[in-house]
mmCIF file of C-alpha atoms in Angstrom:
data_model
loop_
_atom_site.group_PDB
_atom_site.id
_atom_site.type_symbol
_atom_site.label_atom_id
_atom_site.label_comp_id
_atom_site.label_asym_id
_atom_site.label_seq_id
_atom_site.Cartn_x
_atom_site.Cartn_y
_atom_site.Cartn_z
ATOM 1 C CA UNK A 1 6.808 -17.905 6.582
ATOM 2 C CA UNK A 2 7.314 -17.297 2.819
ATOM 3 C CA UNK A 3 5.574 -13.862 2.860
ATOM 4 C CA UNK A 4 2.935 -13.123 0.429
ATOM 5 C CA UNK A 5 3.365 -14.724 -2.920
ATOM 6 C CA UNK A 6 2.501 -13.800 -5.733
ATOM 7 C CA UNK A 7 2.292 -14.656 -9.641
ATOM 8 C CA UNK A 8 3.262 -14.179 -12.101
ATOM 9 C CA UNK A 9 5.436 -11.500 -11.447
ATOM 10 C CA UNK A 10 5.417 -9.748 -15.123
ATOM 11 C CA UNK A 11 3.046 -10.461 -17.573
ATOM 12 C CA UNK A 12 3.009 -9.294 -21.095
ATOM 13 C CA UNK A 13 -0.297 -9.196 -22.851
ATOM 14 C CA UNK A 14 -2.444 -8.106 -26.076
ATOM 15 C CA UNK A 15 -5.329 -5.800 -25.767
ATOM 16 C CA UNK A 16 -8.519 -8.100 -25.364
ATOM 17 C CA UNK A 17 -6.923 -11.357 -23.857
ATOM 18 C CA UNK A 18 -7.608 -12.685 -20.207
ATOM 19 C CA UNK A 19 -5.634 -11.931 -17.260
ATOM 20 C CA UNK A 20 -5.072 -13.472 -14.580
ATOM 21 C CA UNK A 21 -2.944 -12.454 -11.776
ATOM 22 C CA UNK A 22 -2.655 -14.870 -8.227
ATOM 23 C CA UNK A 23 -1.891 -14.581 -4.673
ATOM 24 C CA UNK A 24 -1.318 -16.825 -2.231
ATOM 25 C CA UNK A 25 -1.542 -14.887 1.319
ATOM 26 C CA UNK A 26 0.285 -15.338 4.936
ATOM 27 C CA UNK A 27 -1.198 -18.370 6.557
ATOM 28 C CA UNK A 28 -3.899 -17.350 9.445
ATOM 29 C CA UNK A 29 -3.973 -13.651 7.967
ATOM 30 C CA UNK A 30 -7.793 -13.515 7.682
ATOM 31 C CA UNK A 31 -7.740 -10.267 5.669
ATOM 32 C CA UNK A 32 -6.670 -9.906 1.727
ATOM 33 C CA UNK A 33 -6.362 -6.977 -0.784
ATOM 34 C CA UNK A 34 -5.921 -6.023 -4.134
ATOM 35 C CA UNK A 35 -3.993 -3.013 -5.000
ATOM 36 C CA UNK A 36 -3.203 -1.378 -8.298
ATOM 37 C CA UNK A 37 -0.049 1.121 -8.598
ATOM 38 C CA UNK A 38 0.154 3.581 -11.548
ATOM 39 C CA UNK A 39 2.071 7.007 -11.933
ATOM 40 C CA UNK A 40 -1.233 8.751 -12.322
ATOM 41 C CA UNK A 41 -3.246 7.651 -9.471
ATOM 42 C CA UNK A 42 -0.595 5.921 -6.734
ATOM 43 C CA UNK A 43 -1.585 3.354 -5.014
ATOM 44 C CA UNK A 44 -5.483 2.338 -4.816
ATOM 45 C CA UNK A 45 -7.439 -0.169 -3.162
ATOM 46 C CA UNK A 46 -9.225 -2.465 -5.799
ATOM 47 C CA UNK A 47 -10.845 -4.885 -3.621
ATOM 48 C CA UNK A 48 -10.649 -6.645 -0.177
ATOM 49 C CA UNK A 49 -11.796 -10.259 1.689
ATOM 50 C CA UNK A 50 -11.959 -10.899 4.876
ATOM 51 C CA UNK A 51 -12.407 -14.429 5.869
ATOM 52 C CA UNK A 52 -12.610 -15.275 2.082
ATOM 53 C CA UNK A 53 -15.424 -12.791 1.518
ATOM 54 C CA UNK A 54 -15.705 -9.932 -0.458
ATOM 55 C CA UNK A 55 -16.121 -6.750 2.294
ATOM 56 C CA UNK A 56 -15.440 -3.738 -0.257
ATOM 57 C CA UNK A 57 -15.252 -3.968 -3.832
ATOM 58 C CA UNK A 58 -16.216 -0.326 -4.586
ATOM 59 C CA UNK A 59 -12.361 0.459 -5.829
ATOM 60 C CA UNK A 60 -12.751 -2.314 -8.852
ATOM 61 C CA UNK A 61 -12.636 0.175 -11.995
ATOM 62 C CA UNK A 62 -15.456 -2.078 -14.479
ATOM 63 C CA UNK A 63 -17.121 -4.846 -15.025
ATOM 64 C CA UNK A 64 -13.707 -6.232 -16.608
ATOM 65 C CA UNK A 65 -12.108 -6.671 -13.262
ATOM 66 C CA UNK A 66 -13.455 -9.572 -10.894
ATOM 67 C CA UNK A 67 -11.853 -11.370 -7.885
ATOM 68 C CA UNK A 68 -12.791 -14.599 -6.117
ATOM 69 C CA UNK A 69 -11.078 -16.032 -2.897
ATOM 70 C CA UNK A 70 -12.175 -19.590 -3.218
ATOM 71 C CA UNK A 71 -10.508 -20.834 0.093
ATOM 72 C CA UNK A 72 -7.798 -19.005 3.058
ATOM 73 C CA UNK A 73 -4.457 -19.588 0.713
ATOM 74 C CA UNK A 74 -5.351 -18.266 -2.884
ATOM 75 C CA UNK A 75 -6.762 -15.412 -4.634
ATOM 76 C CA UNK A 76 -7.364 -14.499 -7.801
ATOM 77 C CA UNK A 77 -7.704 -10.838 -10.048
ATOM 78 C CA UNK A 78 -9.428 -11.390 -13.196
ATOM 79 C CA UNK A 79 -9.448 -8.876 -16.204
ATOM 80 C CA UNK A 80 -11.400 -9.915 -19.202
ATOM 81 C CA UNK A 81 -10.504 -8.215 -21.654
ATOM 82 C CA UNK A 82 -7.546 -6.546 -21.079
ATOM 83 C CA UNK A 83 -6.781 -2.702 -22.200
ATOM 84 C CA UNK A 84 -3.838 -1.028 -22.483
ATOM 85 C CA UNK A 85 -5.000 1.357 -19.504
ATOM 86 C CA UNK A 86 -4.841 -1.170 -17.593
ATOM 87 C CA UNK A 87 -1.117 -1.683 -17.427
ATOM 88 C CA UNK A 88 0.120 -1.222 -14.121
ATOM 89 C CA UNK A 89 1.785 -3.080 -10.916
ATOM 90 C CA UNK A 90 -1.005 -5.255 -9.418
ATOM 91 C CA UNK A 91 0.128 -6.004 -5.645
ATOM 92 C CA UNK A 92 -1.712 -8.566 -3.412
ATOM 93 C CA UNK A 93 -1.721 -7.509 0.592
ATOM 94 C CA UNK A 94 -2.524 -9.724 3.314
ATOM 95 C CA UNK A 95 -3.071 -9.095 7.173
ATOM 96 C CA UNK A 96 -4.103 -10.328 10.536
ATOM 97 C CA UNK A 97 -5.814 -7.560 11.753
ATOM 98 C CA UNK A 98 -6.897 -5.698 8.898
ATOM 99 C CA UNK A 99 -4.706 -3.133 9.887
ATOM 100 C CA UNK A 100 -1.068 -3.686 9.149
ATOM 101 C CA UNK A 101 -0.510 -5.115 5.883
ATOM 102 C CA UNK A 102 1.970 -7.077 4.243
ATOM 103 C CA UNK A 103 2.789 -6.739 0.694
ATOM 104 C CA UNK A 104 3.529 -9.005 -2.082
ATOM 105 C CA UNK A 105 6.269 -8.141 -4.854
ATOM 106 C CA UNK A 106 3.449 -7.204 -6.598
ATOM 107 C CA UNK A 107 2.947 -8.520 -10.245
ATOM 108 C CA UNK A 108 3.838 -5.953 -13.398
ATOM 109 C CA UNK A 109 0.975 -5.724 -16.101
ATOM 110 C CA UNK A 110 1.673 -4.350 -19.597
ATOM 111 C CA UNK A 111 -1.233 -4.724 -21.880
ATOM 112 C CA UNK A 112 -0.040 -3.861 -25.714
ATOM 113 C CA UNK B 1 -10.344 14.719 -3.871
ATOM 114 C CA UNK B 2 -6.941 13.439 -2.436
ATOM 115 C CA UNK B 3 -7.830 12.316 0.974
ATOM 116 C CA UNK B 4 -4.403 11.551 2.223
ATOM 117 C CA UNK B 5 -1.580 14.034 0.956
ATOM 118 C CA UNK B 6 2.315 13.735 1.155
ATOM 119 C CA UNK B 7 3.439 17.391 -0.347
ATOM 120 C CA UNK B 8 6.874 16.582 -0.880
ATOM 121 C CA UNK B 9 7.799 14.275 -3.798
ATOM 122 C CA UNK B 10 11.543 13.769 -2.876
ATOM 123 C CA UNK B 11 13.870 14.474 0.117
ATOM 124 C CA UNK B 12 17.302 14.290 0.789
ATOM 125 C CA UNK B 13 19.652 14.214 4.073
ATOM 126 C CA UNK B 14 22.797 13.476 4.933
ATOM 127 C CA UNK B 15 23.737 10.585 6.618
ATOM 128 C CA UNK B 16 23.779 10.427 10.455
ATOM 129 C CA UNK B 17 20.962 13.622 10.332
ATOM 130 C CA UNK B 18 17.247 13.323 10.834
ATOM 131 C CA UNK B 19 14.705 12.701 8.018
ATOM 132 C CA UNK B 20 11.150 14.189 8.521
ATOM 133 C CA UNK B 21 8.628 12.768 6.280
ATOM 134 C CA UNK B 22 5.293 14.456 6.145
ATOM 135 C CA UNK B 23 1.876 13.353 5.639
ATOM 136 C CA UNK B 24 -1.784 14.990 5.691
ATOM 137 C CA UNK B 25 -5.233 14.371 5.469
ATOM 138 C CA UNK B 26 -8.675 15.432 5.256
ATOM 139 C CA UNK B 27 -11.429 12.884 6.258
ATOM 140 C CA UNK B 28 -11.662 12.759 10.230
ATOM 141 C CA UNK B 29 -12.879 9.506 10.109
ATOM 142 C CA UNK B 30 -10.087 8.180 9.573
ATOM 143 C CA UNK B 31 -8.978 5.795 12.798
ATOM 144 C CA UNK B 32 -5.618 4.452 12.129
ATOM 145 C CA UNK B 33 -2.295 5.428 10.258
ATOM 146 C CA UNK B 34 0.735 3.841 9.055
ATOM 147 C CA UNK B 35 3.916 3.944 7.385
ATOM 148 C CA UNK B 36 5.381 1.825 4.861
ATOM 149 C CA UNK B 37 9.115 1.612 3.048
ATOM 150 C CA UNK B 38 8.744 1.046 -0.108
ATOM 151 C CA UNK B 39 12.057 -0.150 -2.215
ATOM 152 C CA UNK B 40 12.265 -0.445 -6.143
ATOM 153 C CA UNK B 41 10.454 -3.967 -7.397
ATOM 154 C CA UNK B 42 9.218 -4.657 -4.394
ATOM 155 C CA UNK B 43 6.244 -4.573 -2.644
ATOM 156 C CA UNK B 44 5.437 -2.018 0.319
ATOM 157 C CA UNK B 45 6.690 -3.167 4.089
ATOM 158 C CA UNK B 46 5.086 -2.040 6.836
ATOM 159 C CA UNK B 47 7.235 0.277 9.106
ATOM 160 C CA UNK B 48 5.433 1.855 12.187
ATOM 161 C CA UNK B 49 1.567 2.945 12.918
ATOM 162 C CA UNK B 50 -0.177 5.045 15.342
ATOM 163 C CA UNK B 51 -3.961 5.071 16.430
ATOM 164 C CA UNK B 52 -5.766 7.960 16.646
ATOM 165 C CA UNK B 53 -6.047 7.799 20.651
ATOM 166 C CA UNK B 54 -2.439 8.367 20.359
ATOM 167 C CA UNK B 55 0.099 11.363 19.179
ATOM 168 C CA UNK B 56 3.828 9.643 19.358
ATOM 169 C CA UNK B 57 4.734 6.027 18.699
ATOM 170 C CA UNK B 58 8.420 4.876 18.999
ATOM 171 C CA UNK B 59 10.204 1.978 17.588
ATOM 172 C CA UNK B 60 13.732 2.223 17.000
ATOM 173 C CA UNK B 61 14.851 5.460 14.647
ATOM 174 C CA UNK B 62 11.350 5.469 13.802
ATOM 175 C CA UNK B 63 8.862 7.933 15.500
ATOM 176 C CA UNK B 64 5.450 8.894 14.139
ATOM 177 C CA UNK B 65 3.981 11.782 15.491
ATOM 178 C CA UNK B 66 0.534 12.534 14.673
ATOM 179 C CA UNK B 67 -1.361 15.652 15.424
ATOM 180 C CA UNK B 68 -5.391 15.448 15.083
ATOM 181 C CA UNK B 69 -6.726 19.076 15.396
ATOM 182 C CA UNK B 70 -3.793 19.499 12.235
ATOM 183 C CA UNK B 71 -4.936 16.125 10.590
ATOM 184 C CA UNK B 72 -1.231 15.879 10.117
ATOM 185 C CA UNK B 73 1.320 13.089 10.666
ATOM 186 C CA UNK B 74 4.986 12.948 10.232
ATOM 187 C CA UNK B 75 7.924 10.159 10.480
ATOM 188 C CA UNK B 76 10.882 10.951 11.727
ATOM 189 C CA UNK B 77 13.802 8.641 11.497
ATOM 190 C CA UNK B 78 17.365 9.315 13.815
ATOM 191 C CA UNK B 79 19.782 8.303 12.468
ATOM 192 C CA UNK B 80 19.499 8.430 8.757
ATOM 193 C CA UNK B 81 20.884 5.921 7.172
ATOM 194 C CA UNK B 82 21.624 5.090 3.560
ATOM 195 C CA UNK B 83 19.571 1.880 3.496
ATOM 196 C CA UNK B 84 16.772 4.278 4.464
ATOM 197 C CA UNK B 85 16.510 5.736 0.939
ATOM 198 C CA UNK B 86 13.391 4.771 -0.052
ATOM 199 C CA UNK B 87 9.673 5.376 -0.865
ATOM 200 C CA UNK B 88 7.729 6.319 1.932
ATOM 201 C CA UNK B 89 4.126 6.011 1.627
ATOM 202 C CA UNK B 90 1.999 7.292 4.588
ATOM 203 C CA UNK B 91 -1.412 5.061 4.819
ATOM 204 C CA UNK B 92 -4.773 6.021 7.089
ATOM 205 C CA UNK B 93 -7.683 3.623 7.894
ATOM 206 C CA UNK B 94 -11.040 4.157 7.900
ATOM 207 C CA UNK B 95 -13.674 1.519 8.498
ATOM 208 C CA UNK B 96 -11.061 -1.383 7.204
ATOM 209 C CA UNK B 97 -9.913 1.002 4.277
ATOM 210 C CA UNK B 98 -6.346 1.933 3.523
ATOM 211 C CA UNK B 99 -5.902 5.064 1.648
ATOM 212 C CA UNK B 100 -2.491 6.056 0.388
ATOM 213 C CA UNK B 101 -0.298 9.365 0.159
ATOM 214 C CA UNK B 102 1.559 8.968 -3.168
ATOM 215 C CA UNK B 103 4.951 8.953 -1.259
ATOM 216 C CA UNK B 104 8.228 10.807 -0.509
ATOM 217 C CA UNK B 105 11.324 9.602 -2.281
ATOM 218 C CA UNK B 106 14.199 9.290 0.796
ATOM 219 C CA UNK B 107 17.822 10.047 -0.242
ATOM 220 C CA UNK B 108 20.267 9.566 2.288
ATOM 221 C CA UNK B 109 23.489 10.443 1.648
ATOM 222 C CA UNK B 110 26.217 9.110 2.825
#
């Protein structure tokens, strides 16, 4: 298996524009997450599906951030607009049991 | 309020010795912890986990230890090795959700 994929892996954007950032997940892994890495708060849980529905979306920071998993194989984090704050690395996580989860190589965000 | 807690930002060991990472937390709800390796552009990968019914898991050089009256868990890896030197980021699980330490920053040296 190819792992989890994501893309794109940087993207470079203006304050205001739409984002959007994709993952494809580990075929069968029922469970997927959205993860957002910065130096001041680590690693935190945005959002998460299981069985392509959204369980726990209490991490999402606004209204600006939405995700949809229209089917087992894709995901998609939306930010509309973008801000400068939120320029970070934006990993995707997928796993069988909702326990152990494997990583994408995460996508890099800088808003300007 | 930090919920899950690794204290020490950095550590470095020679080669050959053992590496103790260290990892606390607060909320007894939690059900399920794990480790994961963490090298530079790249994502997290999953290295060993423990339930709560358990204190010691072994797989390899890798041992997690985990001590509930303490709400402390530790990784210890014999050997070190340089292709150890990583980010280590200790994880628990409560009701499906992973909360993170903000990691230790392994140096091994040869």
């Amino acid at each position: 298996d190819a792992g989890v994929i994501q893309s794109p892996r940087h993207e470079v954007t203006e304050m205001g524009q739409e984002v959007t950032l994709r993952c494809k997940p580990i075929s069968g892994h029922d469970y997927l997450f959205w993860y957002r890495q910065t130096m001041m708060r680590g690693l935190e849980l945005l959002i998460y599906f299981n069985n392509n529905v959204p369980i726990d979306d209490s991490g999402m920071p606004e209204d600006r951030f939405s995700a949809k998993m229209p089917n087992a194989s894709f995901s998609t984090l939306k930010i509309q607009p973008s801000e400068p704050r939120d320029s970070a690395v934006y990993f995707c996580a997928s796993s069988l049991t909702g326990y152990e989860q494997y990583f994408g190589p995460g996508t890099r965000l800088t808003v300007t | 309020d930090q919920q899950v807690k690794q204290n020490s930002p950095s550590l470095s060991v020679q080669e050959g010795r053992i590496s103790i990472l260290n990892c606390d937390y607060t909320n007894s709800m939690f059900d399920y912890f794990l480790w994961y390796k963490k090298y530079p552009a790249e994502g997290p990968t999953f290295l060993i986990s423990i339930s709560s019914i358990k204190d010691k898991n072994e797989d390899g050089r890798f041992t997690v230890f985990l001590n509930k009256s303490a709400k402390h868990l530790s990784l210890h890896i014999v050997p070190s090795q340089p292709g150890d030197s990583a980010v280590y980021f200790c994880a628990a699980v409560n009701a499906g959700k992973s909360t993170f330490g903000d990691g230790t920053t392994l140096t091994v040296k040869p």
